[in-house]
């Protein structure tokens, strides 16, 4: 795969720094230029025809012999900075190919539209990112006639099988759309188990359901869904990979065949990542390893403090999964670390939560996660406002639940402010 071919046996931290850019491509510039252009000049009329033969028909030889040199046509079809990001993300995800999008939701929507047909059914892990929840339960279900079925405990074989049977009763099961760990409850999905069930269903149906995993919460350095059995791994690059809360982007990695289907649809939808964002992304990914390390260390300190505080009822930090539990076994097999976004629940409800949140100054009261700064929000009234209360509570989000994305500040300063908030709650 491309990590092997392009990156040899280099470690992910090393690939994150320079992979995908060769200074010889741009006057020897140590860092990639931003190629801000909408269109590209063809060297000749025949070259123009050959570029199009290569792009649309996969031709590798010129019509009159010789190789077709690398060349771009129009930025919506592809551009140099996008290629660099895709090469680097494919290497980190250990995939053949990667498609870059202008947001995580653009990536997820394109995946759904490319892989699902009217009458198909789909199983998704609950809770799933609220944008994906809306996509599936409104657009895909109502406008496109796709039957959607949720499964809450996706480490539990019986629960997954029951959801799959319910889905198949309504139409061929085309896709398991998973998110692990889930937002904001840190619920874990057993990716390998879902893949095994997908194989069995494939033998029965004559068409194997595909498995996609949203890897936003841990990112490519802490979890590799493709190695666990997923066909596609989706990342909202807006979060940890972007890492500074200053851009929106997304990616999907997998086999060249599947990613090629997404790229073909992306060309029609026009939702690719644009040059400046792609350039920022290349820069951000370089520090992903050190940011991940520091944020994870801080998160452990803050989560431990919260767990031991009398006003806190529950903390969903992955590092606290009980030894011997099924989720812990999957975590140990699947995850390289606990990440730095988790939720905690105060005793009481919205009033206590709001009193706590209104004390926050250093911790920014905002949705999103994975930035250098610590962000905190109240899911029930913000990120999950649109999800009906019953579905929200069934997946563990109550009026006292807060989501915390721990950043790179000194943990003592974070804990001092959290202490003030808890005193006020
Ligand atoms: C933020 C997020 C998304 C959506 O990404 P955008 O870049 O905001 O469109 C998808 N999945 C998860 C888990 C997220 O946290």
mmCIF file of C-alpha atoms in Angstrom, residues 191-390:
data_model
loop_
_atom_site.group_PDB
_atom_site.id
_atom_site.type_symbol
_atom_site.label_atom_id
_atom_site.label_comp_id
_atom_site.label_asym_id
_atom_site.label_seq_id
_atom_site.Cartn_x
_atom_site.Cartn_y
_atom_site.Cartn_z
ATOM 1 C CA UNK A 191 -14.550 -3.063 14.246
ATOM 2 C CA UNK A 192 -13.182 -6.590 13.704
ATOM 3 C CA UNK A 193 -16.413 -8.157 14.947
ATOM 4 C CA UNK A 194 -18.528 -5.978 12.640
ATOM 5 C CA UNK A 195 -16.295 -6.972 9.710
ATOM 6 C CA UNK A 196 -16.767 -10.677 10.502
ATOM 7 C CA UNK A 197 -20.547 -10.215 10.614
ATOM 8 C CA UNK A 198 -20.364 -8.254 7.342
ATOM 9 C CA UNK A 199 -18.534 -11.197 5.717
ATOM 10 C CA UNK A 200 -21.267 -13.615 6.824
ATOM 11 C CA UNK A 201 -23.984 -11.305 5.545
ATOM 12 C CA UNK A 202 -22.108 -11.001 2.269
ATOM 13 C CA UNK A 203 -22.233 -14.767 1.818
ATOM 14 C CA UNK A 204 -26.005 -14.708 2.432
ATOM 15 C CA UNK A 205 -26.812 -11.602 0.424
ATOM 16 C CA UNK A 206 -24.365 -12.025 -2.430
ATOM 17 C CA UNK A 207 -23.089 -8.498 -1.701
ATOM 18 C CA UNK A 208 -20.890 -7.819 1.313
ATOM 19 C CA UNK A 209 -21.863 -4.758 3.320
ATOM 20 C CA UNK A 210 -18.999 -2.267 3.466
ATOM 21 C CA UNK A 211 -17.678 -1.050 6.816
ATOM 22 C CA UNK A 212 -16.759 2.596 7.364
ATOM 23 C CA UNK A 213 -15.354 3.990 10.611
ATOM 24 C CA UNK A 214 -15.260 7.637 11.677
ATOM 25 C CA UNK A 215 -11.812 7.901 13.283
ATOM 26 C CA UNK A 216 -12.008 11.596 14.204
ATOM 27 C CA UNK A 217 -11.777 11.139 17.973
ATOM 28 C CA UNK A 218 -8.494 9.267 18.076
ATOM 29 C CA UNK A 219 -7.067 10.154 14.667
ATOM 30 C CA UNK A 220 -4.578 8.212 12.567
ATOM 31 C CA UNK A 221 -1.826 7.984 15.202
ATOM 32 C CA UNK A 222 -3.927 6.322 17.920
ATOM 33 C CA UNK A 223 -6.206 4.065 15.876
ATOM 34 C CA UNK A 224 -6.066 2.436 12.468
ATOM 35 C CA UNK A 225 -9.553 1.231 11.478
ATOM 36 C CA UNK A 226 -8.372 -0.270 8.170
ATOM 37 C CA UNK A 227 -6.028 -2.654 9.987
ATOM 38 C CA UNK A 228 -8.954 -3.660 12.223
ATOM 39 C CA UNK A 229 -11.092 -4.656 9.228
ATOM 40 C CA UNK A 230 -12.775 -1.457 8.041
ATOM 41 C CA UNK A 231 -13.025 -0.750 4.318
ATOM 42 C CA UNK A 232 -12.958 3.003 4.752
ATOM 43 C CA UNK A 233 -11.734 5.327 7.460
ATOM 44 C CA UNK A 234 -13.266 8.787 7.729
ATOM 45 C CA UNK A 235 -11.622 11.682 9.551
ATOM 46 C CA UNK A 236 -12.885 15.165 10.274
ATOM 47 C CA UNK A 237 -9.517 16.856 9.763
ATOM 48 C CA UNK A 238 -11.101 19.948 11.303
ATOM 49 C CA UNK A 239 -10.373 18.405 14.699
ATOM 50 C CA UNK A 240 -7.045 16.820 15.750
ATOM 51 C CA UNK A 241 -5.344 16.759 12.353
ATOM 52 C CA UNK A 242 -6.029 20.472 11.728
ATOM 53 C CA UNK A 243 -5.432 20.921 15.441
ATOM 54 C CA UNK A 244 -5.771 24.694 15.800
ATOM 55 C CA UNK A 245 -9.513 25.316 15.328
ATOM 56 C CA UNK A 246 -8.852 27.458 12.258
ATOM 57 C CA UNK A 247 -10.054 25.372 9.309
ATOM 58 C CA UNK A 248 -12.647 22.839 8.116
ATOM 59 C CA UNK A 249 -11.618 19.700 6.220
ATOM 60 C CA UNK A 250 -12.238 15.957 6.010
ATOM 61 C CA UNK A 251 -10.823 12.810 4.459
ATOM 62 C CA UNK A 252 -11.739 9.246 3.561
ATOM 63 C CA UNK A 253 -9.033 6.585 3.125
ATOM 64 C CA UNK A 254 -9.301 3.039 1.792
ATOM 65 C CA UNK A 255 -8.740 0.971 -1.331
ATOM 66 C CA UNK A 256 -8.054 2.818 -4.579
ATOM 67 C CA UNK A 257 -11.290 1.386 -5.985
ATOM 68 C CA UNK A 258 -13.583 2.657 -3.202
ATOM 69 C CA UNK A 259 -11.814 5.985 -2.785
ATOM 70 C CA UNK A 260 -11.943 6.394 -6.581
ATOM 71 C CA UNK A 261 -15.748 6.176 -6.420
ATOM 72 C CA UNK A 262 -15.782 8.964 -3.837
ATOM 73 C CA UNK A 263 -13.406 11.113 -5.874
ATOM 74 C CA UNK A 264 -15.619 10.698 -8.962
ATOM 75 C CA UNK A 265 -18.632 11.943 -6.999
ATOM 76 C CA UNK A 266 -16.574 14.720 -5.374
ATOM 77 C CA UNK A 267 -15.795 16.068 -8.817
ATOM 78 C CA UNK A 268 -19.546 16.380 -9.447
ATOM 79 C CA UNK A 269 -20.434 17.780 -6.028
ATOM 80 C CA UNK A 270 -17.431 20.118 -5.958
ATOM 81 C CA UNK A 271 -16.761 19.574 -2.251
ATOM 82 C CA UNK A 272 -13.009 18.984 -2.407
ATOM 83 C CA UNK A 273 -10.474 20.602 -0.059
ATOM 84 C CA UNK A 274 -9.210 23.882 -1.521
ATOM 85 C CA UNK A 275 -5.510 24.827 -1.814
ATOM 86 C CA UNK A 276 -5.049 27.089 1.200
ATOM 87 C CA UNK A 277 -6.805 24.658 3.554
ATOM 88 C CA UNK A 278 -4.764 21.787 2.122
ATOM 89 C CA UNK A 279 -1.567 23.735 2.734
ATOM 90 C CA UNK A 280 -2.568 24.544 6.315
ATOM 91 C CA UNK A 281 -3.376 20.868 6.786
ATOM 92 C CA UNK A 282 0.088 19.774 5.642
ATOM 93 C CA UNK A 283 1.596 22.156 8.169
ATOM 94 C CA UNK A 284 -0.731 20.995 10.956
ATOM 95 C CA UNK A 285 -0.172 17.291 10.428
ATOM 96 C CA UNK A 286 3.565 17.803 11.014
ATOM 97 C CA UNK A 287 2.931 18.416 14.717
ATOM 98 C CA UNK A 288 0.114 15.880 15.151
ATOM 99 C CA UNK A 289 2.322 13.417 17.053
ATOM 100 C CA UNK A 290 3.602 15.894 19.648
ATOM 101 C CA UNK A 291 0.177 17.524 20.027
ATOM 102 C CA UNK A 292 -1.448 14.141 20.493
ATOM 103 C CA UNK A 293 1.076 13.136 23.134
ATOM 104 C CA UNK A 294 0.694 16.324 25.175
ATOM 105 C CA UNK A 295 -3.100 16.497 24.888
ATOM 106 C CA UNK A 296 -3.422 12.838 25.925
ATOM 107 C CA UNK A 297 -1.193 13.380 28.967
ATOM 108 C CA UNK A 298 -3.181 16.475 30.003
ATOM 109 C CA UNK A 299 -6.481 14.667 29.496
ATOM 110 C CA UNK A 300 -5.449 11.857 31.824
ATOM 111 C CA UNK A 301 -4.627 14.362 34.590
ATOM 112 C CA UNK A 302 -7.907 16.282 34.145
ATOM 113 C CA UNK A 303 -10.032 13.125 33.846
ATOM 114 C CA UNK A 304 -8.496 11.708 37.032
ATOM 115 C CA UNK A 305 -9.214 14.936 38.888
ATOM 116 C CA UNK A 306 -12.849 14.919 37.733
ATOM 117 C CA UNK A 307 -13.380 11.240 38.565
ATOM 118 C CA UNK A 308 -12.352 11.850 42.158
ATOM 119 C CA UNK A 309 -14.517 14.966 42.659
ATOM 120 C CA UNK A 310 -17.733 14.585 44.711
ATOM 121 C CA UNK A 311 -19.825 16.785 42.382
ATOM 122 C CA UNK A 312 -19.037 14.597 39.377
ATOM 123 C CA UNK A 313 -21.314 11.592 38.800
ATOM 124 C CA UNK A 314 -19.557 10.034 35.803
ATOM 125 C CA UNK A 315 -16.517 10.415 33.533
ATOM 126 C CA UNK A 316 -16.384 8.615 30.171
ATOM 127 C CA UNK A 317 -12.601 8.812 29.724
ATOM 128 C CA UNK A 318 -11.467 5.750 27.754
ATOM 129 C CA UNK A 319 -8.501 5.169 30.048
ATOM 130 C CA UNK A 320 -10.981 4.298 32.832
ATOM 131 C CA UNK A 321 -12.699 1.400 31.031
ATOM 132 C CA UNK A 322 -12.852 -1.325 33.682
ATOM 133 C CA UNK A 323 -10.376 -4.201 33.392
ATOM 134 C CA UNK A 324 -12.189 -7.333 32.253
ATOM 135 C CA UNK A 325 -15.069 -5.508 30.539
ATOM 136 C CA UNK A 326 -15.800 -6.302 26.869
ATOM 137 C CA UNK A 327 -15.234 -2.649 25.887
ATOM 138 C CA UNK A 328 -11.829 -2.703 27.587
ATOM 139 C CA UNK A 329 -10.785 -5.792 25.634
ATOM 140 C CA UNK A 330 -11.729 -4.073 22.377
ATOM 141 C CA UNK A 331 -10.003 -0.866 23.468
ATOM 142 C CA UNK A 332 -6.775 -2.726 24.243
ATOM 143 C CA UNK A 333 -6.837 -4.394 20.834
ATOM 144 C CA UNK A 334 -7.979 -1.427 18.802
ATOM 145 C CA UNK A 335 -6.682 1.811 20.325
ATOM 146 C CA UNK A 336 -3.162 3.109 20.868
ATOM 147 C CA UNK A 337 -4.265 5.611 23.517
ATOM 148 C CA UNK A 338 -7.262 7.144 25.253
ATOM 149 C CA UNK A 339 -7.324 10.409 23.308
ATOM 150 C CA UNK A 340 -8.127 13.760 24.870
ATOM 151 C CA UNK A 341 -11.859 14.335 24.371
ATOM 152 C CA UNK A 342 -14.294 12.833 26.853
ATOM 153 C CA UNK A 343 -17.438 13.731 28.711
ATOM 154 C CA UNK A 344 -18.301 14.036 32.363
ATOM 155 C CA UNK A 345 -21.635 14.357 34.076
ATOM 156 C CA UNK A 346 -22.402 16.537 37.080
ATOM 157 C CA UNK A 347 -24.879 15.585 39.758
ATOM 158 C CA UNK A 348 -27.959 17.672 38.955
ATOM 159 C CA UNK A 349 -29.072 18.925 35.551
ATOM 160 C CA UNK A 350 -29.000 21.906 33.249
ATOM 161 C CA UNK A 351 -28.916 24.533 36.028
ATOM 162 C CA UNK A 352 -25.823 23.017 37.664
ATOM 163 C CA UNK A 353 -24.171 22.531 34.288
ATOM 164 C CA UNK A 354 -24.802 26.134 33.248
ATOM 165 C CA UNK A 355 -23.493 27.517 36.588
ATOM 166 C CA UNK A 356 -20.333 25.481 36.029
ATOM 167 C CA UNK A 357 -19.914 26.591 32.412
ATOM 168 C CA UNK A 358 -20.429 30.268 33.157
ATOM 169 C CA UNK A 359 -17.283 30.209 35.344
ATOM 170 C CA UNK A 360 -15.137 29.197 32.392
ATOM 171 C CA UNK A 361 -12.671 31.745 30.938
ATOM 172 C CA UNK A 362 -9.520 29.826 30.026
ATOM 173 C CA UNK A 363 -11.586 26.835 28.930
ATOM 174 C CA UNK A 364 -13.475 28.118 25.913
ATOM 175 C CA UNK A 365 -17.204 27.469 25.807
ATOM 176 C CA UNK A 366 -17.496 26.236 22.225
ATOM 177 C CA UNK A 367 -18.408 23.196 20.174
ATOM 178 C CA UNK A 368 -15.701 21.336 18.252
ATOM 179 C CA UNK A 369 -12.659 19.547 19.632
ATOM 180 C CA UNK A 370 -9.070 18.639 18.930
ATOM 181 C CA UNK A 371 -7.647 22.185 18.928
ATOM 182 C CA UNK A 372 -4.598 23.400 20.820
ATOM 183 C CA UNK A 373 -6.960 25.170 23.249
ATOM 184 C CA UNK A 374 -9.262 23.378 25.681
ATOM 185 C CA UNK A 375 -12.910 23.515 24.619
ATOM 186 C CA UNK A 376 -15.941 22.642 26.687
ATOM 187 C CA UNK A 377 -19.611 22.394 25.747
ATOM 188 C CA UNK A 378 -22.975 21.177 26.963
ATOM 189 C CA UNK A 379 -24.010 18.579 24.344
ATOM 190 C CA UNK A 380 -27.732 18.403 25.236
ATOM 191 C CA UNK A 381 -28.243 22.097 24.389
ATOM 192 C CA UNK A 382 -25.595 22.489 21.653
ATOM 193 C CA UNK A 383 -24.040 19.653 19.618
ATOM 194 C CA UNK A 384 -26.951 17.316 20.291
ATOM 195 C CA UNK A 385 -29.712 19.944 20.501
ATOM 196 C CA UNK A 386 -31.254 18.573 17.324
ATOM 197 C CA UNK A 387 -31.323 14.963 18.484
ATOM 198 C CA UNK A 388 -34.649 14.049 20.159
ATOM 199 C CA UNK A 389 -34.272 13.776 23.945
ATOM 200 C CA UNK A 390 -35.191 10.110 24.005
#
